[in-house]
Amino acid sequence: MVRNHPGSVSPLIKSNNLLNNALAMQQAARCGGFEGVMRNYRGELAECTQSNLFIVKSGAALTPPIDAGLLPGITREFLFEIGAEAAIPVREAVLKDTDLLGADEAFLTSSTREVVPIVQVDDRRIGAGVPGPITRRLLQGFRRQAHTLTQAQNAELRS
């Protein structure tokens, strides 16, 4: 699925213009998929229909840059901090289909899903076909930080 041209409504604006996302999700579901990966008009990977995309290559977690035409999610942004704390490089990079299919690991992020490993795209296995060590470490770090922040907020509310 191809995203709108950058001259259309910016993906940085959360709006009710989610037709491309809905169509991509329907296409993914028809193919038996859990999510749909979306490209921008240049053919670069941008985001998933309901989440942000990361691949892992040589120990670094890579995600498309904002100018690829994606909505920068809260969890996506949080993972830059989590990666720094875990000594895992997390950075933006222009990604193509071959990067995803040749990745050591891949995962998606969203506020409602946290960090979800991607082990297969269509009929192609990603990496070893199981959640990889970098993805697992980032998920553990995310959950640990989310728990810490939640506990701090709860304590603040009780006082």
PDB file of C-alpha atoms in Angstrom:
ATOM      1  CA  MET A   1       0.000   0.000   0.000  1.00  0.00           C
ATOM      2  CA  VAL A   2       1.281   3.477  -0.840  1.00  0.00           C
ATOM      3  CA  ARG A   3       0.809   6.495   1.423  1.00  0.00           C
ATOM      4  CA  ASN A   4      -0.624   9.800   0.302  1.00  0.00           C
ATOM      5  CA  HIS A   5       1.664  12.256  -1.433  1.00  0.00           C
ATOM      6  CA  PRO A   6       3.289  14.665   1.064  1.00  0.00           C
ATOM      7  CA  GLY A   7       1.192  17.481  -0.411  1.00  0.00           C
ATOM      8  CA  SER A   8      -1.913  15.891   1.102  1.00  0.00           C
ATOM      9  CA  VAL A   9      -2.921  15.944   4.778  1.00  0.00           C
ATOM     10  CA  SER A  10       0.202  15.523   6.893  1.00  0.00           C
ATOM     11  CA  PRO A  11       0.431  12.248   8.836  1.00  0.00           C
ATOM     12  CA  LEU A  12       1.670  14.386  11.741  1.00  0.00           C
ATOM     13  CA  ILE A  13      -1.896  15.625  12.084  1.00  0.00           C
ATOM     14  CA  LYS A  14      -4.086  13.033  13.731  1.00  0.00           C
ATOM     15  CA  SER A  15      -7.266  13.331  11.736  1.00  0.00           C
ATOM     16  CA  ASN A  16     -10.132  11.200  10.576  1.00  0.00           C
ATOM     17  CA  ASN A  17      -8.420  10.813   7.185  1.00  0.00           C
ATOM     18  CA  LEU A  18      -7.310   7.222   7.743  1.00  0.00           C
ATOM     19  CA  LEU A  19      -8.646   5.736   4.518  1.00  0.00           C
ATOM     20  CA  ASN A  20      -5.212   4.513   3.375  1.00  0.00           C
ATOM     21  CA  ASN A  21      -4.643   2.850   6.746  1.00  0.00           C
ATOM     22  CA  ALA A  22      -8.067   1.197   6.698  1.00  0.00           C
ATOM     23  CA  LEU A  23      -7.585  -0.086   3.146  1.00  0.00           C
ATOM     24  CA  ALA A  24      -4.114  -1.411   3.978  1.00  0.00           C
ATOM     25  CA  MET A  25      -5.450  -3.141   7.100  1.00  0.00           C
ATOM     26  CA  GLN A  26      -8.245  -4.757   5.067  1.00  0.00           C
ATOM     27  CA  GLN A  27      -5.707  -5.934   2.493  1.00  0.00           C
ATOM     28  CA  ALA A  28      -3.485  -7.370   5.242  1.00  0.00           C
ATOM     29  CA  ALA A  29      -6.453  -9.153   6.845  1.00  0.00           C
ATOM     30  CA  ARG A  30      -7.484 -10.654   3.479  1.00  0.00           C
ATOM     31  CA  CYS A  31      -3.961 -12.060   3.208  1.00  0.00           C
ATOM     32  CA  GLY A  32      -4.117 -13.459   6.757  1.00  0.00           C
ATOM     33  CA  GLY A  33      -1.964 -10.707   8.255  1.00  0.00           C
ATOM     34  CA  PHE A  34      -2.068  -9.096  11.679  1.00  0.00           C
ATOM     35  CA  GLU A  35      -0.835  -5.723  10.365  1.00  0.00           C
ATOM     36  CA  GLY A  36      -0.066  -4.009   7.098  1.00  0.00           C
ATOM     37  CA  VAL A  37       3.271  -2.382   6.285  1.00  0.00           C
ATOM     38  CA  MET A  38       2.883   0.865   4.369  1.00  0.00           C
ATOM     39  CA  ARG A  39       5.285   2.565   1.963  1.00  0.00           C
ATOM     40  CA  ASN A  40       5.445   6.235   1.097  1.00  0.00           C
ATOM     41  CA  TYR A  41       5.178   7.598  -2.440  1.00  0.00           C
ATOM     42  CA  ARG A  42       8.952   7.091  -2.886  1.00  0.00           C
ATOM     43  CA  GLY A  43       8.636   3.364  -2.157  1.00  0.00           C
ATOM     44  CA  GLU A  44      10.308   3.641   1.256  1.00  0.00           C
ATOM     45  CA  LEU A  45       8.860   1.894   4.284  1.00  0.00           C
ATOM     46  CA  ALA A  46       6.932   4.397   6.394  1.00  0.00           C
ATOM     47  CA  GLU A  47       4.807   2.754   9.078  1.00  0.00           C
ATOM     48  CA  CYS A  48       2.265   0.055   9.734  1.00  0.00           C
ATOM     49  CA  THR A  49      -1.474   0.640   9.584  1.00  0.00           C
ATOM     50  CA  GLN A  50      -1.832   1.025  13.368  1.00  0.00           C
ATOM     51  CA  SER A  51       1.746   1.188  14.609  1.00  0.00           C
ATOM     52  CA  ASN A  52       5.337   2.194  13.938  1.00  0.00           C
ATOM     53  CA  LEU A  53       7.881  -0.131  12.347  1.00  0.00           C
ATOM     54  CA  PHE A  54      11.408  -1.040  13.468  1.00  0.00           C
ATOM     55  CA  ILE A  55      13.947  -3.468  12.061  1.00  0.00           C
ATOM     56  CA  VAL A  56      17.074  -4.720  13.799  1.00  0.00           C
ATOM     57  CA  LYS A  57      20.280  -4.994  11.807  1.00  0.00           C
ATOM     58  CA  SER A  58      23.709  -5.687  13.315  1.00  0.00           C
ATOM     59  CA  GLY A  59      22.477  -4.931  16.837  1.00  0.00           C
ATOM     60  CA  ALA A  60      20.854  -1.569  16.023  1.00  0.00           C
ATOM     61  CA  ALA A  61      17.114  -0.857  15.971  1.00  0.00           C
ATOM     62  CA  LEU A  62      16.211   1.205  12.904  1.00  0.00           C
ATOM     63  CA  THR A  63      12.947   3.010  12.233  1.00  0.00           C
ATOM     64  CA  PRO A  64      11.905   5.152   9.265  1.00  0.00           C
ATOM     65  CA  PRO A  65      12.467   8.900   9.677  1.00  0.00           C
ATOM     66  CA  ILE A  66       9.506  11.182  10.259  1.00  0.00           C
ATOM     67  CA  ASP A  67       9.897  12.648   6.766  1.00  0.00           C
ATOM     68  CA  ALA A  68       9.060   9.189   5.368  1.00  0.00           C
ATOM     69  CA  GLY A  69       5.461  10.220   6.078  1.00  0.00           C
ATOM     70  CA  LEU A  70       4.590   8.590   9.372  1.00  0.00           C
ATOM     71  CA  LEU A  71       2.848   9.547  12.557  1.00  0.00           C
ATOM     72  CA  PRO A  72       5.587   9.490  15.226  1.00  0.00           C
ATOM     73  CA  GLY A  73       4.041   7.415  17.983  1.00  0.00           C
ATOM     74  CA  ILE A  74       4.612   7.887  21.688  1.00  0.00           C
ATOM     75  CA  THR A  75       6.029   4.374  22.075  1.00  0.00           C
ATOM     76  CA  ARG A  76       8.315   4.903  19.058  1.00  0.00           C
ATOM     77  CA  GLU A  77       9.750   8.015  20.698  1.00  0.00           C
ATOM     78  CA  PHE A  78      10.041   6.277  24.080  1.00  0.00           C
ATOM     79  CA  LEU A  79      12.127   3.497  22.508  1.00  0.00           C
ATOM     80  CA  PHE A  80      14.927   5.949  21.714  1.00  0.00           C
ATOM     81  CA  GLU A  81      15.281   6.483  25.494  1.00  0.00           C
ATOM     82  CA  ILE A  82      14.904   2.787  26.308  1.00  0.00           C
ATOM     83  CA  GLY A  83      17.577   1.910  23.757  1.00  0.00           C
ATOM     84  CA  ALA A  84      20.012   4.449  25.201  1.00  0.00           C
ATOM     85  CA  GLU A  85      19.514   3.011  28.702  1.00  0.00           C
ATOM     86  CA  ALA A  86      20.038  -0.540  27.397  1.00  0.00           C
ATOM     87  CA  ALA A  87      23.083   0.406  25.262  1.00  0.00           C
ATOM     88  CA  ILE A  88      21.151  -0.519  22.106  1.00  0.00           C
ATOM     89  CA  PRO A  89      21.525   1.971  19.249  1.00  0.00           C
ATOM     90  CA  VAL A  90      18.081   3.168  18.130  1.00  0.00           C
ATOM     91  CA  ARG A  91      18.075   5.508  15.166  1.00  0.00           C
ATOM     92  CA  GLU A  92      16.166   6.618  12.120  1.00  0.00           C
ATOM     93  CA  ALA A  93      17.082   5.267   8.689  1.00  0.00           C
ATOM     94  CA  VAL A  94      15.500   5.169   5.255  1.00  0.00           C
ATOM     95  CA  LEU A  95      14.221   1.605   4.897  1.00  0.00           C
ATOM     96  CA  LYS A  96      13.169  -0.396   1.854  1.00  0.00           C
ATOM     97  CA  ASP A  97      11.402  -3.747   1.507  1.00  0.00           C
ATOM     98  CA  THR A  98      14.769  -5.502   1.214  1.00  0.00           C
ATOM     99  CA  ASP A  99      15.814  -4.075   4.594  1.00  0.00           C
ATOM    100  CA  LEU A 100      12.733  -5.538   6.269  1.00  0.00           C
ATOM    101  CA  LEU A 101      13.026  -8.899   4.553  1.00  0.00           C
ATOM    102  CA  GLY A 102      16.764  -9.089   5.291  1.00  0.00           C
ATOM    103  CA  ALA A 103      16.501  -7.882   8.890  1.00  0.00           C
ATOM    104  CA  ASP A 104      17.912  -9.839  11.815  1.00  0.00           C
ATOM    105  CA  GLU A 105      14.732  -8.951  13.731  1.00  0.00           C
ATOM    106  CA  ALA A 106      11.733  -6.682  13.310  1.00  0.00           C
ATOM    107  CA  PHE A 107       9.026  -5.326  15.566  1.00  0.00           C
ATOM    108  CA  LEU A 108       6.241  -2.792  15.699  1.00  0.00           C
ATOM    109  CA  THR A 109       5.324  -0.342  18.431  1.00  0.00           C
ATOM    110  CA  SER A 110       2.151   1.369  19.556  1.00  0.00           C
ATOM    111  CA  SER A 111       0.648   2.663  22.767  1.00  0.00           C
ATOM    112  CA  THR A 112      -1.939  -0.103  22.842  1.00  0.00           C
ATOM    113  CA  ARG A 113       0.351  -2.939  21.719  1.00  0.00           C
ATOM    114  CA  GLU A 114       3.674  -1.966  23.336  1.00  0.00           C
ATOM    115  CA  VAL A 115       6.508  -3.729  21.428  1.00  0.00           C
ATOM    116  CA  VAL A 116       5.351  -6.598  19.198  1.00  0.00           C
ATOM    117  CA  PRO A 117       7.885  -8.887  17.476  1.00  0.00           C
ATOM    118  CA  ILE A 118       7.469  -9.479  13.742  1.00  0.00           C
ATOM    119  CA  VAL A 119       8.626 -12.990  12.892  1.00  0.00           C
ATOM    120  CA  GLN A 120       7.161 -13.298   9.395  1.00  0.00           C
ATOM    121  CA  VAL A 121       6.148 -11.001   6.552  1.00  0.00           C
ATOM    122  CA  ASP A 122       3.866 -12.682   4.055  1.00  0.00           C
ATOM    123  CA  ASP A 123       5.493 -16.092   3.634  1.00  0.00           C
ATOM    124  CA  ARG A 124       9.035 -14.931   4.485  1.00  0.00           C
ATOM    125  CA  ARG A 125      10.612 -15.514   7.863  1.00  0.00           C
ATOM    126  CA  ILE A 126      12.317 -12.540   9.518  1.00  0.00           C
ATOM    127  CA  GLY A 127      15.662 -13.498  11.043  1.00  0.00           C
ATOM    128  CA  ALA A 128      15.361 -16.804  12.894  1.00  0.00           C
ATOM    129  CA  GLY A 129      11.560 -16.616  12.794  1.00  0.00           C
ATOM    130  CA  VAL A 130      11.300 -16.036  16.559  1.00  0.00           C
ATOM    131  CA  PRO A 131      11.414 -12.870  18.692  1.00  0.00           C
ATOM    132  CA  GLY A 132      15.062 -11.814  18.743  1.00  0.00           C
ATOM    133  CA  PRO A 133      17.258 -10.715  21.654  1.00  0.00           C
ATOM    134  CA  ILE A 134      17.236  -6.986  20.822  1.00  0.00           C
ATOM    135  CA  THR A 135      13.447  -6.944  20.510  1.00  0.00           C
ATOM    136  CA  ARG A 136      13.102  -8.817  23.807  1.00  0.00           C
ATOM    137  CA  ARG A 137      15.489  -6.443  25.605  1.00  0.00           C
ATOM    138  CA  LEU A 138      13.664  -3.382  24.295  1.00  0.00           C
ATOM    139  CA  LEU A 139      10.305  -4.864  25.310  1.00  0.00           C
ATOM    140  CA  GLN A 140      11.624  -5.633  28.807  1.00  0.00           C
ATOM    141  CA  GLY A 141      13.050  -2.114  29.100  1.00  0.00           C
ATOM    142  CA  PHE A 142       9.783  -0.619  27.895  1.00  0.00           C
ATOM    143  CA  ARG A 143       7.738  -2.575  30.425  1.00  0.00           C
ATOM    144  CA  ARG A 144      10.167  -1.779  33.241  1.00  0.00           C
ATOM    145  CA  GLN A 145      10.066   1.953  32.490  1.00  0.00           C
ATOM    146  CA  ALA A 146       6.293   1.961  32.008  1.00  0.00           C
ATOM    147  CA  HIS A 147       5.887   0.214  35.376  1.00  0.00           C
ATOM    148  CA  THR A 148       8.230   2.683  37.084  1.00  0.00           C
ATOM    149  CA  LEU A 149       6.410   5.676  35.596  1.00  0.00           C
ATOM    150  CA  THR A 150       3.012   4.226  36.472  1.00  0.00           C
ATOM    151  CA  GLN A 151       4.079   3.586  40.075  1.00  0.00           C
ATOM    152  CA  ALA A 152       5.421   7.137  40.363  1.00  0.00           C
ATOM    153  CA  GLN A 153       2.172   8.592  39.015  1.00  0.00           C
ATOM    154  CA  ASN A 154       0.097   6.414  41.350  1.00  0.00           C
ATOM    155  CA  ALA A 155       2.176   7.517  44.343  1.00  0.00           C
ATOM    156  CA  GLU A 156       1.734  11.134  43.306  1.00  0.00           C
ATOM    157  CA  LEU A 157      -2.034  10.702  43.029  1.00  0.00           C
ATOM    158  CA  ARG A 158      -2.222   9.094  46.470  1.00  0.00           C
ATOM    159  CA  SER A 159      -0.293  11.891  48.173  1.00  0.00           C
TER     160      SER A 159
END
